[in-house]
Short mmCIF file of N, CA and C in Angstrom, two decimals:
data_model
loop_
_atom_site.label_atom_id
_atom_site.label_comp_id
_atom_site.label_asym_id
_atom_site.label_seq_id
_atom_site.Cartn_x
_atom_site.Cartn_y
_atom_site.Cartn_z
N MET A 160 -51.75 139.62 -240.24
CA MET A 160 -51.64 138.43 -241.05
C MET A 160 -52.79 137.49 -240.70
N SER A 161 -53.39 136.94 -241.73
CA SER A 161 -54.44 135.95 -241.56
C SER A 161 -53.87 134.58 -241.89
N GLN A 162 -54.31 133.58 -241.15
CA GLN A 162 -53.86 132.21 -241.39
C GLN A 162 -55.04 131.28 -241.44
N ARG A 163 -54.85 130.19 -242.16
CA ARG A 163 -55.90 129.16 -242.23
C ARG A 163 -55.25 127.79 -242.40
N ARG A 164 -55.70 126.85 -241.59
CA ARG A 164 -55.25 125.46 -241.73
C ARG A 164 -56.08 124.80 -242.82
N VAL A 165 -55.38 124.07 -243.69
CA VAL A 165 -56.05 123.38 -244.80
C VAL A 165 -55.39 122.02 -244.95
N VAL A 166 -56.20 121.02 -245.25
CA VAL A 166 -55.67 119.70 -245.58
C VAL A 166 -55.80 119.55 -247.09
N ILE A 167 -54.70 119.21 -247.74
CA ILE A 167 -54.70 119.09 -249.20
C ILE A 167 -55.74 118.05 -249.61
N GLY A 168 -56.69 118.47 -250.44
CA GLY A 168 -57.78 117.61 -250.87
C GLY A 168 -57.72 117.25 -252.33
N VAL A 169 -56.72 117.74 -253.04
CA VAL A 169 -56.55 117.39 -254.45
C VAL A 169 -56.04 115.96 -254.47
N ALA A 170 -56.81 115.06 -255.07
CA ALA A 170 -56.50 113.63 -255.01
C ALA A 170 -55.10 113.29 -255.51
N THR A 171 -54.62 114.03 -256.50
CA THR A 171 -53.30 113.75 -257.08
C THR A 171 -52.19 114.56 -256.43
N GLY A 172 -52.51 115.29 -255.39
CA GLY A 172 -51.51 116.13 -254.73
C GLY A 172 -51.30 117.44 -255.47
N LEU A 173 -50.34 118.19 -255.01
CA LEU A 173 -50.10 119.51 -255.58
C LEU A 173 -49.06 119.43 -256.69
N HIS A 174 -49.47 118.89 -257.82
CA HIS A 174 -48.58 118.77 -258.98
C HIS A 174 -48.63 120.06 -259.79
N ALA A 175 -48.10 120.05 -261.00
CA ALA A 175 -47.90 121.27 -261.79
C ALA A 175 -49.16 122.10 -262.00
N ARG A 176 -50.25 121.50 -262.39
CA ARG A 176 -51.45 122.29 -262.71
C ARG A 176 -52.01 123.01 -261.48
N PRO A 177 -52.30 122.31 -260.37
CA PRO A 177 -52.82 123.06 -259.22
C PRO A 177 -51.80 124.04 -258.64
N ALA A 178 -50.51 123.71 -258.73
CA ALA A 178 -49.48 124.64 -258.25
C ALA A 178 -49.48 125.91 -259.09
N ALA A 179 -49.66 125.77 -260.40
CA ALA A 179 -49.71 126.93 -261.29
C ALA A 179 -50.97 127.76 -261.03
N GLU A 180 -52.09 127.11 -260.77
CA GLU A 180 -53.33 127.84 -260.46
C GLU A 180 -53.16 128.62 -259.15
N LEU A 181 -52.53 128.00 -258.17
CA LEU A 181 -52.30 128.68 -256.90
C LEU A 181 -51.35 129.86 -257.09
N ALA A 182 -50.31 129.68 -257.88
CA ALA A 182 -49.35 130.77 -258.13
C ALA A 182 -50.03 131.95 -258.82
N ARG A 183 -50.91 131.67 -259.79
CA ARG A 183 -51.64 132.76 -260.46
C ARG A 183 -52.50 133.52 -259.45
N LEU A 184 -53.16 132.79 -258.58
CA LEU A 184 -53.96 133.41 -257.54
C LEU A 184 -53.08 134.27 -256.63
N ALA A 185 -51.96 133.71 -256.18
CA ALA A 185 -51.07 134.40 -255.24
C ALA A 185 -50.49 135.67 -255.83
N GLN A 186 -50.23 135.67 -257.12
CA GLN A 186 -49.67 136.86 -257.77
C GLN A 186 -50.62 138.05 -257.72
N GLY A 187 -51.90 137.79 -257.51
CA GLY A 187 -52.88 138.85 -257.43
C GLY A 187 -53.19 139.31 -256.01
N VAL A 188 -52.51 138.75 -255.03
CA VAL A 188 -52.74 139.12 -253.63
C VAL A 188 -51.73 140.19 -253.24
N PRO A 189 -52.21 141.43 -253.00
CA PRO A 189 -51.30 142.55 -252.75
C PRO A 189 -50.32 142.32 -251.60
N GLY A 190 -50.76 141.72 -250.51
CA GLY A 190 -49.89 141.52 -249.35
C GLY A 190 -49.13 140.21 -249.36
N GLY A 191 -49.38 139.38 -250.34
CA GLY A 191 -48.68 138.11 -250.45
C GLY A 191 -49.46 136.94 -249.88
N LEU A 192 -49.18 135.77 -250.41
CA LEU A 192 -49.79 134.51 -249.98
C LEU A 192 -48.67 133.50 -249.82
N ARG A 193 -48.64 132.86 -248.67
CA ARG A 193 -47.60 131.88 -248.38
C ARG A 193 -48.20 130.56 -247.93
N ILE A 194 -47.41 129.49 -248.07
CA ILE A 194 -47.80 128.17 -247.58
C ILE A 194 -46.76 127.76 -246.54
N ARG A 195 -47.23 127.38 -245.37
CA ARG A 195 -46.35 126.92 -244.30
C ARG A 195 -46.58 125.42 -244.09
N VAL A 196 -45.49 124.67 -244.11
CA VAL A 196 -45.52 123.24 -243.82
C VAL A 196 -44.43 123.00 -242.79
N GLY A 197 -44.84 122.84 -241.54
CA GLY A 197 -43.85 122.73 -240.47
C GLY A 197 -43.07 124.03 -240.38
N ALA A 198 -41.75 123.92 -240.45
CA ALA A 198 -40.89 125.11 -240.38
C ALA A 198 -40.66 125.74 -241.75
N ASP A 199 -41.07 125.06 -242.82
CA ASP A 199 -40.88 125.58 -244.18
C ASP A 199 -42.00 126.53 -244.56
N VAL A 200 -41.63 127.69 -245.08
CA VAL A 200 -42.59 128.67 -245.56
C VAL A 200 -42.16 129.05 -246.98
N VAL A 201 -43.11 128.96 -247.93
CA VAL A 201 -42.79 129.33 -249.30
C VAL A 201 -43.78 130.36 -249.82
N ASP A 202 -43.30 131.17 -250.74
CA ASP A 202 -44.14 132.14 -251.43
C ASP A 202 -45.00 131.37 -252.43
N ALA A 203 -46.31 131.45 -252.26
CA ALA A 203 -47.22 130.69 -253.12
C ALA A 203 -47.25 131.20 -254.55
N SER A 204 -46.64 132.36 -254.81
CA SER A 204 -46.63 132.85 -256.19
C SER A 204 -45.54 132.18 -257.04
N SER A 205 -44.73 131.33 -256.41
CA SER A 205 -43.68 130.61 -257.12
C SER A 205 -44.10 129.16 -257.34
N VAL A 206 -44.36 128.80 -258.59
CA VAL A 206 -44.78 127.43 -258.91
C VAL A 206 -43.73 126.44 -258.43
N LEU A 207 -42.46 126.73 -258.68
CA LEU A 207 -41.40 125.81 -258.29
C LEU A 207 -41.31 125.64 -256.78
N ALA A 208 -41.46 126.73 -256.04
CA ALA A 208 -41.41 126.64 -254.58
C ALA A 208 -42.56 125.80 -254.05
N VAL A 209 -43.74 125.99 -254.62
CA VAL A 209 -44.92 125.22 -254.20
C VAL A 209 -44.71 123.74 -254.53
N MET A 210 -44.24 123.45 -255.74
CA MET A 210 -44.03 122.06 -256.13
C MET A 210 -42.93 121.41 -255.30
N ASP A 211 -41.93 122.19 -254.88
CA ASP A 211 -40.84 121.68 -254.05
C ASP A 211 -41.34 121.12 -252.72
N LEU A 212 -42.48 121.59 -252.25
CA LEU A 212 -43.04 121.07 -251.01
C LEU A 212 -43.51 119.62 -251.15
N ALA A 213 -43.73 119.19 -252.39
CA ALA A 213 -44.16 117.80 -252.67
C ALA A 213 -45.37 117.41 -251.83
N LEU A 214 -46.40 118.25 -251.86
CA LEU A 214 -47.58 118.00 -251.05
C LEU A 214 -48.48 116.95 -251.69
N SER A 215 -48.96 116.03 -250.87
CA SER A 215 -49.85 114.96 -251.31
C SER A 215 -51.21 115.14 -250.67
N ALA A 216 -52.21 114.46 -251.20
CA ALA A 216 -53.55 114.49 -250.62
C ALA A 216 -53.45 114.07 -249.15
N GLY A 217 -54.12 114.83 -248.29
CA GLY A 217 -54.12 114.54 -246.86
C GLY A 217 -53.06 115.28 -246.07
N ASP A 218 -52.12 115.94 -246.74
CA ASP A 218 -51.09 116.70 -246.04
C ASP A 218 -51.67 117.99 -245.46
N PRO A 219 -51.39 118.30 -244.20
CA PRO A 219 -51.86 119.56 -243.62
C PRO A 219 -50.89 120.70 -243.94
N VAL A 220 -51.43 121.87 -244.20
CA VAL A 220 -50.64 123.08 -244.43
C VAL A 220 -51.32 124.24 -243.73
N VAL A 221 -50.59 125.33 -243.59
CA VAL A 221 -51.17 126.58 -243.10
C VAL A 221 -50.96 127.61 -244.20
N LEU A 222 -52.04 128.22 -244.62
CA LEU A 222 -51.98 129.30 -245.60
C LEU A 222 -51.90 130.61 -244.84
N GLU A 223 -51.08 131.52 -245.33
CA GLU A 223 -50.92 132.83 -244.70
C GLU A 223 -51.08 133.92 -245.76
N ALA A 224 -51.84 134.95 -245.43
CA ALA A 224 -52.03 136.07 -246.35
C ALA A 224 -52.02 137.37 -245.57
N ASP A 225 -51.54 138.41 -246.22
CA ASP A 225 -51.47 139.73 -245.63
C ASP A 225 -52.23 140.73 -246.50
N GLY A 226 -52.56 141.84 -245.88
CA GLY A 226 -53.10 142.96 -246.64
C GLY A 226 -54.59 142.89 -246.89
N PRO A 227 -55.07 143.87 -247.67
CA PRO A 227 -56.49 143.91 -247.99
C PRO A 227 -56.89 142.69 -248.79
N GLY A 228 -58.01 142.11 -248.45
CA GLY A 228 -58.49 140.95 -249.18
C GLY A 228 -57.85 139.65 -248.75
N ALA A 229 -57.17 139.65 -247.60
CA ALA A 229 -56.49 138.43 -247.14
C ALA A 229 -57.48 137.29 -246.94
N GLY A 230 -58.63 137.58 -246.37
CA GLY A 230 -59.63 136.54 -246.14
C GLY A 230 -60.15 135.94 -247.44
N ALA A 231 -60.41 136.79 -248.41
CA ALA A 231 -60.87 136.31 -249.72
C ALA A 231 -59.79 135.49 -250.41
N ALA A 232 -58.53 135.91 -250.24
CA ALA A 232 -57.42 135.16 -250.83
C ALA A 232 -57.32 133.78 -250.20
N LEU A 233 -57.50 133.70 -248.87
CA LEU A 233 -57.47 132.40 -248.20
C LEU A 233 -58.63 131.53 -248.65
N ASP A 234 -59.80 132.13 -248.83
CA ASP A 234 -60.97 131.37 -249.33
C ASP A 234 -60.66 130.77 -250.69
N ALA A 235 -60.12 131.58 -251.59
CA ALA A 235 -59.84 131.13 -252.95
C ALA A 235 -58.74 130.06 -252.96
N ALA A 236 -57.69 130.26 -252.14
CA ALA A 236 -56.61 129.28 -252.08
C ALA A 236 -57.11 127.96 -251.51
N GLU A 237 -57.95 128.04 -250.50
CA GLU A 237 -58.51 126.81 -249.93
C GLU A 237 -59.37 126.08 -250.95
N ALA A 238 -60.13 126.81 -251.73
CA ALA A 238 -60.97 126.18 -252.76
C ALA A 238 -60.12 125.43 -253.78
N LEU A 239 -58.91 125.93 -254.06
CA LEU A 239 -58.01 125.23 -254.98
C LEU A 239 -57.37 124.00 -254.35
N LEU A 240 -56.99 124.14 -253.08
CA LEU A 240 -56.23 123.07 -252.42
C LEU A 240 -57.11 121.99 -251.79
N ALA A 241 -58.30 122.37 -251.38
CA ALA A 241 -59.21 121.43 -250.72
C ALA A 241 -60.60 121.59 -251.29
N PRO A 242 -60.79 121.24 -252.57
CA PRO A 242 -62.06 121.53 -253.25
C PRO A 242 -63.29 120.90 -252.62
N ALA A 243 -63.14 119.84 -251.84
CA ALA A 243 -64.31 119.18 -251.27
C ALA A 243 -64.81 119.86 -250.00
N ARG A 244 -64.01 120.76 -249.41
CA ARG A 244 -64.41 121.42 -248.18
C ARG A 244 -65.33 122.60 -248.48
N THR A 245 -66.09 122.99 -247.49
CA THR A 245 -66.96 124.15 -247.63
C THR A 245 -66.48 125.24 -246.69
N THR A 246 -66.96 126.45 -246.87
CA THR A 246 -66.50 127.56 -246.03
C THR A 246 -66.84 127.32 -244.57
N LYS A 247 -67.91 126.60 -244.26
CA LYS A 247 -68.24 126.38 -242.85
C LYS A 247 -67.28 125.39 -242.20
N ASP A 248 -66.47 124.67 -243.00
CA ASP A 248 -65.50 123.73 -242.46
C ASP A 248 -64.14 124.37 -242.23
N THR A 249 -63.95 125.62 -242.59
CA THR A 249 -62.63 126.23 -242.50
C THR A 249 -62.33 126.63 -241.07
N HIS A 250 -61.05 126.81 -240.81
CA HIS A 250 -60.62 127.16 -239.46
C HIS A 250 -59.65 128.34 -239.56
N ASP A 251 -60.18 129.54 -239.40
CA ASP A 251 -59.31 130.72 -239.36
C ASP A 251 -58.60 130.72 -238.02
N LEU A 252 -57.34 131.06 -238.05
CA LEU A 252 -56.54 131.08 -236.83
C LEU A 252 -56.40 132.52 -236.36
N PRO A 253 -56.81 132.80 -235.13
CA PRO A 253 -56.60 134.17 -234.62
C PRO A 253 -55.14 134.40 -234.33
N LEU A 254 -54.72 135.64 -234.49
CA LEU A 254 -53.32 135.98 -234.19
C LEU A 254 -53.25 136.84 -232.97
#
């Protein structure tokens, strides 16, 4: 499993449109994509589950992905959630 810490950078938070974009992305990840906020972990392919987290700009999350292409999935998810960050600013977490 690959993990990455991300701070939500979408100024309006994770409302319907960015949640739907993330869900579309997650549905294409063979091993799955999840969002962890504290003890809560949700399947990122569920728009409702993502929106239920009520994430606002500045909130920290941990993205988790499994399987082939996990790193690319984390890159793409981070680009959606924190568009102002660059790849050199990311923090992959070793397991």
